[in-house]
Coordinates of C-alpha atoms and ligand atoms in Angstrom, one line a residue:
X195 CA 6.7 3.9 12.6
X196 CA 5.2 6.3 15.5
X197 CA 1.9 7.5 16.6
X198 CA 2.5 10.3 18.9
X199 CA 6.0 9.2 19.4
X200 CA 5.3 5.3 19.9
X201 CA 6.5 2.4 17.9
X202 CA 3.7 0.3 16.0
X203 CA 3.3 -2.4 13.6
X204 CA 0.2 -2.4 11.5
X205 CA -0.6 -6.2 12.7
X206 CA 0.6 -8.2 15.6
X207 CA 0.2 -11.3 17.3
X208 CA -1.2 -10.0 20.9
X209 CA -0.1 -13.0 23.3
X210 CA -2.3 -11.8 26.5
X211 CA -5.4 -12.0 24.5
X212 CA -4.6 -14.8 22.0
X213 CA -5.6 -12.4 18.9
X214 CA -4.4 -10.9 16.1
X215 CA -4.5 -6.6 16.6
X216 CA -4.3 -4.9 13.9
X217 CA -4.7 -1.1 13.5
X218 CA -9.0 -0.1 11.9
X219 CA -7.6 2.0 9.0
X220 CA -11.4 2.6 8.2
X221 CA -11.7 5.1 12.0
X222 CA -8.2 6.9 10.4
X223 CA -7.6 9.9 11.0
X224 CA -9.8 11.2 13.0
X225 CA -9.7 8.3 15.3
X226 CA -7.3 5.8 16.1
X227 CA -9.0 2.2 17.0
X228 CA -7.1 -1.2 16.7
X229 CA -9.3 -4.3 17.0
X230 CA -8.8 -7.5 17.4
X231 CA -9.3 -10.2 15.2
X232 CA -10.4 -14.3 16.5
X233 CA -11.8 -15.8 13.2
X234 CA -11.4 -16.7 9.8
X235 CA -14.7 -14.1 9.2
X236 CA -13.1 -11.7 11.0
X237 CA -9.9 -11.2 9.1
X238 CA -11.8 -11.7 5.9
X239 CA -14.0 -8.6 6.5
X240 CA -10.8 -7.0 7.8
X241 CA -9.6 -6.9 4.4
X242 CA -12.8 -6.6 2.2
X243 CA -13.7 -3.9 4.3
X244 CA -10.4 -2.1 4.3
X245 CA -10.0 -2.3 7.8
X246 CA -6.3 -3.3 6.6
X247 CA -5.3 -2.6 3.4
X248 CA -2.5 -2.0 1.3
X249 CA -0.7 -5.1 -0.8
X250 CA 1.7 -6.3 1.3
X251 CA -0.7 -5.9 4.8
X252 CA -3.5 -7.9 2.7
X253 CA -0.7 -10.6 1.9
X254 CA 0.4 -11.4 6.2
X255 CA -3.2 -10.5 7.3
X256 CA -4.4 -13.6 5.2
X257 CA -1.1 -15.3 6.3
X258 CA -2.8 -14.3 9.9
X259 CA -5.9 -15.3 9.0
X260 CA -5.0 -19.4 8.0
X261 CA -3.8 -19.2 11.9
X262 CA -7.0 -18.4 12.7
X263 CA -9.4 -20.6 10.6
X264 CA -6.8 -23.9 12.3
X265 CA -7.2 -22.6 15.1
X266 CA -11.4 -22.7 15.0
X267 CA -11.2 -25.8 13.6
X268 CA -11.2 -25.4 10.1
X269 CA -9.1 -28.5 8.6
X270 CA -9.5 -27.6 4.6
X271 CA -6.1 -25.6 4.3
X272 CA -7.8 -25.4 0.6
X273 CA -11.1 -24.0 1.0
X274 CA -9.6 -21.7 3.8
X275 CA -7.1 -20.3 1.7
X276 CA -10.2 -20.0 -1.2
X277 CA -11.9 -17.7 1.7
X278 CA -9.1 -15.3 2.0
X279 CA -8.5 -15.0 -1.5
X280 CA -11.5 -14.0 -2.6
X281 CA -11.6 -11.0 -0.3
X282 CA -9.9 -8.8 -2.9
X283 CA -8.7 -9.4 -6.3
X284 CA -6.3 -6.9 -7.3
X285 CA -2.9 -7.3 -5.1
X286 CA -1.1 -10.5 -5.9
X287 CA 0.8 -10.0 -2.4
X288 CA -2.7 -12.4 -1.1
X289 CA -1.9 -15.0 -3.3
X290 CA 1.8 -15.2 -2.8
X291 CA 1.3 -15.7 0.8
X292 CA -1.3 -18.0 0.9
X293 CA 0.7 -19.8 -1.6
X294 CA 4.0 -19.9 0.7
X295 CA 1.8 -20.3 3.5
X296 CA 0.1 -23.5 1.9
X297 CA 3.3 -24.8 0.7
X298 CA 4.8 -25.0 4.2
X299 CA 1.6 -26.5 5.9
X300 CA 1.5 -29.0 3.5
X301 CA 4.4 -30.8 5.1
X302 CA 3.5 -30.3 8.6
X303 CA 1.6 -32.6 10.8
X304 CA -1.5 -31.7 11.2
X305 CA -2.0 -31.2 14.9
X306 CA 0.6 -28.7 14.6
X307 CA -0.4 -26.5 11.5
X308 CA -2.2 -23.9 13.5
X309 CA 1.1 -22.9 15.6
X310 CA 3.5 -23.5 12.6
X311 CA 1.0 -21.0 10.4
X312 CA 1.4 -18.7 13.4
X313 CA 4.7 -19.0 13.3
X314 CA 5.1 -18.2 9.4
X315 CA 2.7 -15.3 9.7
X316 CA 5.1 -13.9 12.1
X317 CA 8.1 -14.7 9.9
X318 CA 6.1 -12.9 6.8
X319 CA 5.6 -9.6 8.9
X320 CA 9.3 -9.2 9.7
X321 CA 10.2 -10.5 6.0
X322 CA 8.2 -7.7 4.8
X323 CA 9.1 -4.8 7.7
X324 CA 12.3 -5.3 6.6
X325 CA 11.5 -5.5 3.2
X326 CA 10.1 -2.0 3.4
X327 CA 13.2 -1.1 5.0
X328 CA 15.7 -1.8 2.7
X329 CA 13.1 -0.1 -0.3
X330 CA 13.6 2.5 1.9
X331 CA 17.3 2.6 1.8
X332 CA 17.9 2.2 -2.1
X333 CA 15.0 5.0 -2.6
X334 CA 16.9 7.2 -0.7
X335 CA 19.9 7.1 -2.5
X336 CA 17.7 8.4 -5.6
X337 CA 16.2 11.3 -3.4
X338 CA 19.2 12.4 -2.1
X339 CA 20.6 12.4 -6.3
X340 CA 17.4 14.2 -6.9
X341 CA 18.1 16.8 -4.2
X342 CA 21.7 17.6 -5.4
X343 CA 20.9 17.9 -9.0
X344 CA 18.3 19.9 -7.8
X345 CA 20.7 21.9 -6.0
X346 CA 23.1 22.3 -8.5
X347 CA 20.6 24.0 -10.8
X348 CA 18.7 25.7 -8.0
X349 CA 20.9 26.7 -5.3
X350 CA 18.0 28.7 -3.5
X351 CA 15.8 25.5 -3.3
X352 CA 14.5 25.0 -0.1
X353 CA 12.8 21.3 -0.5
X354 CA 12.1 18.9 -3.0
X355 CA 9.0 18.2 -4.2
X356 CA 7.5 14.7 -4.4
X357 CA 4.0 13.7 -5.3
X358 CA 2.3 10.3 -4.6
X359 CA -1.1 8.7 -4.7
X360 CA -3.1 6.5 -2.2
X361 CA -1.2 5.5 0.7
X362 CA 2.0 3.4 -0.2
X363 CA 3.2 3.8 3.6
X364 CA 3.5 2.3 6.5
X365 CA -0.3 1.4 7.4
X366 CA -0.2 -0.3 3.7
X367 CA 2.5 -2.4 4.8
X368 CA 3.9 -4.2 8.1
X369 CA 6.2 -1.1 9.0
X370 CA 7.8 1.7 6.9
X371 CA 6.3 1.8 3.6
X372 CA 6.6 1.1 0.4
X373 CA 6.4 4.6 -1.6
X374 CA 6.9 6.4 1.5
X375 CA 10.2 4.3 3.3
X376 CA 12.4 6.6 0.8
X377 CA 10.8 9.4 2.3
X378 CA 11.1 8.6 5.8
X379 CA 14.7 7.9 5.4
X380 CA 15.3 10.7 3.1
X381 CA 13.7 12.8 6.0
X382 CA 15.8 11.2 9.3
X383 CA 19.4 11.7 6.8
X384 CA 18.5 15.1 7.3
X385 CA 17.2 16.1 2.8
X386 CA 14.2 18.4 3.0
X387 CA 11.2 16.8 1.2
X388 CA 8.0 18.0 1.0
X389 CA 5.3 15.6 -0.2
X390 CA 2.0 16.5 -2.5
X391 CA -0.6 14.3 -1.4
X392 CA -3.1 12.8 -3.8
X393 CA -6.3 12.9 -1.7
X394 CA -7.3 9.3 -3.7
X395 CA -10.9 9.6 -4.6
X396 CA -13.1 7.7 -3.5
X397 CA -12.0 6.4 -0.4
X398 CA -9.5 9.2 0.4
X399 CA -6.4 7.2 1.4
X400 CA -3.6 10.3 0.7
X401 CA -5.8 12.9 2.9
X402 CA -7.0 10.4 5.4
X403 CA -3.7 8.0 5.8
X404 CA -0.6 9.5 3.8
X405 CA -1.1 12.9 5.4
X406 CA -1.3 11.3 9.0
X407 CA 1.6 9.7 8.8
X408 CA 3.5 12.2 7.4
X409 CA 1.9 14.4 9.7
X410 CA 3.0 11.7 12.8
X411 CA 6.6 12.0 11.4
X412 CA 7.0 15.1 11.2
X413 CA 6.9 15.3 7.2
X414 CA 6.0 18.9 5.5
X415 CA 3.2 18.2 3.0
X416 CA 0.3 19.5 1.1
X417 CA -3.1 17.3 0.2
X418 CA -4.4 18.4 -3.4
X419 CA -6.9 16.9 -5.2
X420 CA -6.4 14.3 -7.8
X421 CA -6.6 16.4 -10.5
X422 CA -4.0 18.6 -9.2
X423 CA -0.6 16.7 -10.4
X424 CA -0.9 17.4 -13.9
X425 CA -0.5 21.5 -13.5
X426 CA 1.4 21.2 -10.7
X427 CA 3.9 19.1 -12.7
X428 CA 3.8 21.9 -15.9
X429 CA 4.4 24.5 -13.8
X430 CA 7.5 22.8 -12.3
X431 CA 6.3 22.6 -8.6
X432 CA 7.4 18.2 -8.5
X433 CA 10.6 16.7 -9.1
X434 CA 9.6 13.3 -9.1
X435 CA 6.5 10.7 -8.6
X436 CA 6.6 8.0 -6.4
X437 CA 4.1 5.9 -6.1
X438 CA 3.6 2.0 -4.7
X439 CA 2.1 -1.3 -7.0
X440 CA -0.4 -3.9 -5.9
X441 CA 1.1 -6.0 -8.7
X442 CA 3.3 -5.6 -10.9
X443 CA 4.3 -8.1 -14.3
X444 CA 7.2 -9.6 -15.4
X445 CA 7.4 -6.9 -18.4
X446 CA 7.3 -3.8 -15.9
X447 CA 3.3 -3.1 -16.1
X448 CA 2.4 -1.3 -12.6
X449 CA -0.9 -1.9 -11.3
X450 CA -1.8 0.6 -8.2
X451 CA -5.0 2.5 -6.7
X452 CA -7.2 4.5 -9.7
X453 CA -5.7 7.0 -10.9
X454 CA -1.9 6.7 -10.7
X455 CA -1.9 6.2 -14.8
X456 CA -2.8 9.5 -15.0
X457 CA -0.1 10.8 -13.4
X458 CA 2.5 9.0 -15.1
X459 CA 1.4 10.3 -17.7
X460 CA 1.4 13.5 -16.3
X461 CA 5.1 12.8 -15.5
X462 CA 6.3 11.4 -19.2
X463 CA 4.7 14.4 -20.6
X464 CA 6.6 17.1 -18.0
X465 CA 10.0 14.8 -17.5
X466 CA 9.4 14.5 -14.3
X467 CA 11.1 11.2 -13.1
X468 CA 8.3 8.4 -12.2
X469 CA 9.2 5.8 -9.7
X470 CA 7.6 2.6 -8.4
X471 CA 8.4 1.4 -4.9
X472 CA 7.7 -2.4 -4.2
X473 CA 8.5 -5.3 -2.2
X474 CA 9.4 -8.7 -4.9
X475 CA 6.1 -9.8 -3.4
X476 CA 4.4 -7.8 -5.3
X477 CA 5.6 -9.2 -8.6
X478 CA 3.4 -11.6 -10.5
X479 CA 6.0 -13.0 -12.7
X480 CA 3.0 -15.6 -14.4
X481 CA 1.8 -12.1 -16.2
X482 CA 3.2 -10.3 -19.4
X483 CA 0.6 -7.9 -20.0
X484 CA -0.7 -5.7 -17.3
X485 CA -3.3 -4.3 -19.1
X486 CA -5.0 -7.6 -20.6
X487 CA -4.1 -9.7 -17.6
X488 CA -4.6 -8.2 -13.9
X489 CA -7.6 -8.5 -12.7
X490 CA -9.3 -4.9 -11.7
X491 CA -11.0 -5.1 -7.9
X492 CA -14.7 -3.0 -8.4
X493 CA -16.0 -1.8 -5.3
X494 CA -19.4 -0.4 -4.0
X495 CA -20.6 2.5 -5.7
X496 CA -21.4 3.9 -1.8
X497 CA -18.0 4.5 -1.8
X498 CA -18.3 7.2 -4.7
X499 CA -21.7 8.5 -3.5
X500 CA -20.9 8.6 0.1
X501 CA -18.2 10.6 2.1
X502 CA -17.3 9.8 5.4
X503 CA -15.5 12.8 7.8
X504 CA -16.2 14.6 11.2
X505 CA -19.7 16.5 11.2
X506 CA -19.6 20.2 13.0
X507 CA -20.5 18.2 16.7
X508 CA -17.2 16.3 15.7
X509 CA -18.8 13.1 15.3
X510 CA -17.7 10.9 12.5
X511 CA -20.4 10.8 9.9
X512 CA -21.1 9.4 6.4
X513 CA -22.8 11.9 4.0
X514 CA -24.2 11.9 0.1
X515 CA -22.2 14.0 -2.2
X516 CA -24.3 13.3 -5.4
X517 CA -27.7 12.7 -6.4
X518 CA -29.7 10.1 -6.5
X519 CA -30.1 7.3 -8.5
X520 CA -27.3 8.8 -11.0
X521 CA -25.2 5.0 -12.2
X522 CA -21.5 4.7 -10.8
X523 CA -18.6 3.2 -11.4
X524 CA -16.1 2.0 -8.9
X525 CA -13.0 0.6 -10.6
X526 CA -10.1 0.4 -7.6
X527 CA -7.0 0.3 -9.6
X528 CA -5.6 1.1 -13.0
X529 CA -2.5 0.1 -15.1
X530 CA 0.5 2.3 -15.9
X531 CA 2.3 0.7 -19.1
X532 CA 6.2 0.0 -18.1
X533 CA 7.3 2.7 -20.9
X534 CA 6.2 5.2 -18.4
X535 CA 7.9 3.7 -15.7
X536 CA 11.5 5.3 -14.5
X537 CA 12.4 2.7 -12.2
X538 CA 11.2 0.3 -10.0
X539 CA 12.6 0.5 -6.2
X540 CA 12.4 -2.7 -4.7
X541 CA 14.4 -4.5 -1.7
X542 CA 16.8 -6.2 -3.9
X543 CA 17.7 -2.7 -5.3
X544 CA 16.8 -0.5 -8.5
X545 CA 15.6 -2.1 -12.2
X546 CA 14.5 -1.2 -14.9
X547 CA 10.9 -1.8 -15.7
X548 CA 11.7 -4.7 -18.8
X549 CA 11.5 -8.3 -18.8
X550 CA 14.9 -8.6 -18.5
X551 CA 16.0 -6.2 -15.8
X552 CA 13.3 -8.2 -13.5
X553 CA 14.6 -11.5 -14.7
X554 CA 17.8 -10.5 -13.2
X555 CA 16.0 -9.7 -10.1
X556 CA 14.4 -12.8 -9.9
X557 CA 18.2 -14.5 -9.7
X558 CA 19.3 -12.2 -7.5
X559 CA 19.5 -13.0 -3.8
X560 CA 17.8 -10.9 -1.2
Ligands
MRU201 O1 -7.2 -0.1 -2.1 P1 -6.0 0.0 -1.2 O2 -6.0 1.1 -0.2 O3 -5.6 -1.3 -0.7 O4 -4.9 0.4 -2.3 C1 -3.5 0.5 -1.9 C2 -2.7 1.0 -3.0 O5 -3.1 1.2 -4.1 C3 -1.2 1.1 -2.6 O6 -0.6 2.1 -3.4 C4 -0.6 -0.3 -3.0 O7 -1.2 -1.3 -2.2 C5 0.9 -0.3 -2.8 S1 1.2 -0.2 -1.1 C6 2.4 -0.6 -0.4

């Protein structure tokens, strides 16, 4: 996607300087830094510390970051792959590629694991750019049926109205998106869509990353606060939900950033479509219940009591929004039950959130 009208990648292999750039999400938006990354430490506090973040970045940055523990020397493909697991529970995308990535080094030499994981890092990236892509393409086709039957009822429209949470876009992924591909193709065939923002308490991905992409692209939107959706959904003012998943089971449970429940509950209540945009990688088809079974990533309460933004010298700053010593919780993601689920968009096309709608998906090929 672009940044002032230039084409980037999240993460890349940089070949002058032997590293792995990625994009610091944590500097976003108020200033755009990439860094580079040499070590296995380094792209393990790249994702703890939400330098990159999003499922399916977290899933090739580890991919990224076996390359770079062979390439230091690490031998233990087992205790490497233990490192980058343990960075952040929540999105299964980590595991699956360690898995795939472990799987393939296992038959290769060992003298030549470190380029062959470079390789297959590489190969995971364009998997999942194009991935996004084609989320992109079957989302639009249910934007663009939104927008007629919008239309039809509503000749005078002038947009339609979509609301997500967190950032499900481009800098959450390789390229493109998961929530937001639909979007961006819906936007380039020419439908007006105008996007309510979740800001995404605590760390603020929808006003700090969602908005500056959509901003980059060109994409009318508003930032609300999380509690907004609900009356904005009563009072007519969405047409649909779209959100992303950082893992999803084989029965249709969605697990994504705190707070998304909420609004699909919001949506069930006001009968406003909810739908789920997600790579396959983000299936955990070992889990039935969502609710009992995904693990729930708790971060540090700084992130609650703390605020970072630009100060009135335009410095970047961190401030205290609450009082001292008052407990808090920091619980990253929540479960929304399949039943509230419209349909999940995924690369292989659109299913139903039910066991056997994904089994179906599981056969098809990509
Ligand atoms: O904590 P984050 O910023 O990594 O959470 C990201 C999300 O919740 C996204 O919605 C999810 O990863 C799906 S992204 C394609």
């Amino acid at each position: 996607m672009h940044i002032n009208g230039q084409a980037w990648r999240t993460i890349w292999f940089d070949e002058a300087d032997q590293c792995v750039g990625i994009i610091d999400q944590t500097r976003l938006p108020h200033h755009f830094e990439t860094r580079r990354l040499n070590s296995l430490d380094d792209a393990c506090t790249a994702i703890s510390a939400m330098q990159v973040r999003g499922a399916p970045l977290i899933g090739v940055t580890a991919a990224y970051g076996v390359y770079l523990a062979l390439r230091e020397g690490h031998a233990d493909l087992a205790a490497i792959c233990e490192r980058l697991l343990a960075t952040r529970p929540t999105a299964v995308n980590l595991r699956w590629a360690l898995e795939r990535v472990s799987r393939a080094l296992q038959q290769t030499p060992e003298s030549e694991r470190a380029d062959a994981a470079l390789a297959l890092a590489g190969v995971l990236a364009d998997e999942d750019a194009a991935a996004c892509s084609a989320i992109g393409e079957y989302g639009l086709e249910l934007i663009r049926a939104a927008w007629d039957a919008k239309r039809a009822v509503t000749p005078e429209a002038d947009c339609l109205d979509i609301l997500t949470h967190c950032n499900a876009g481009w800098l959450a992924t390789v390229d493109w998106g998961t929530a937001l591909a639909p979007i961006y193709k819906a936007h380039r065939a020419g439908i007006p869509v105008h996007v309510w923002v979740d800001e995404t308490r605590p760390r603020n991905q929808g006003a700090f990353l969602t908005a500056w992409e959509l901003q980059q692209e060109g994409i009318d939107h508003t930032i609300i606060v999380d509690n907004a959706g609900g009356h904005l959904m009563q009072h007519g003012q969405v047409d649909l939900c779209l959100v992303g998943s950082d893992r999803t089971t084989i029965t249709g449970d969605v697990c994504n950033k705190i707070g998304t429940y909420l609004k699909a509950l919001a949506a069930h209540d006001n009968g406003v479509p909810f739908y789920v945009a997600l790579p396959v990688s983000t299936i955990d088809f070992t889990l039935e219940d969502g609710l009992r079974e995904i693990p729930i990533e708790q971060r540090h309460p700084h992130e609650v009591s703390h605020m970072q933004g630009l100060n009135e010298q335009g410095q970047l700053t961190r401030i205290q929004v609450m009082a001292h010593h008052s407990a808090v919780n920091n619980y990253g993601f929540d479960v929304t039950p399949a039943r509230l689920v419209t349909a999940l968009i995924t690369e292989k096309g659109v299913f139903a959130a039910r066991r056997d709608s994904l089994a179906a998906l599981a056969e098809r090929p990509a």
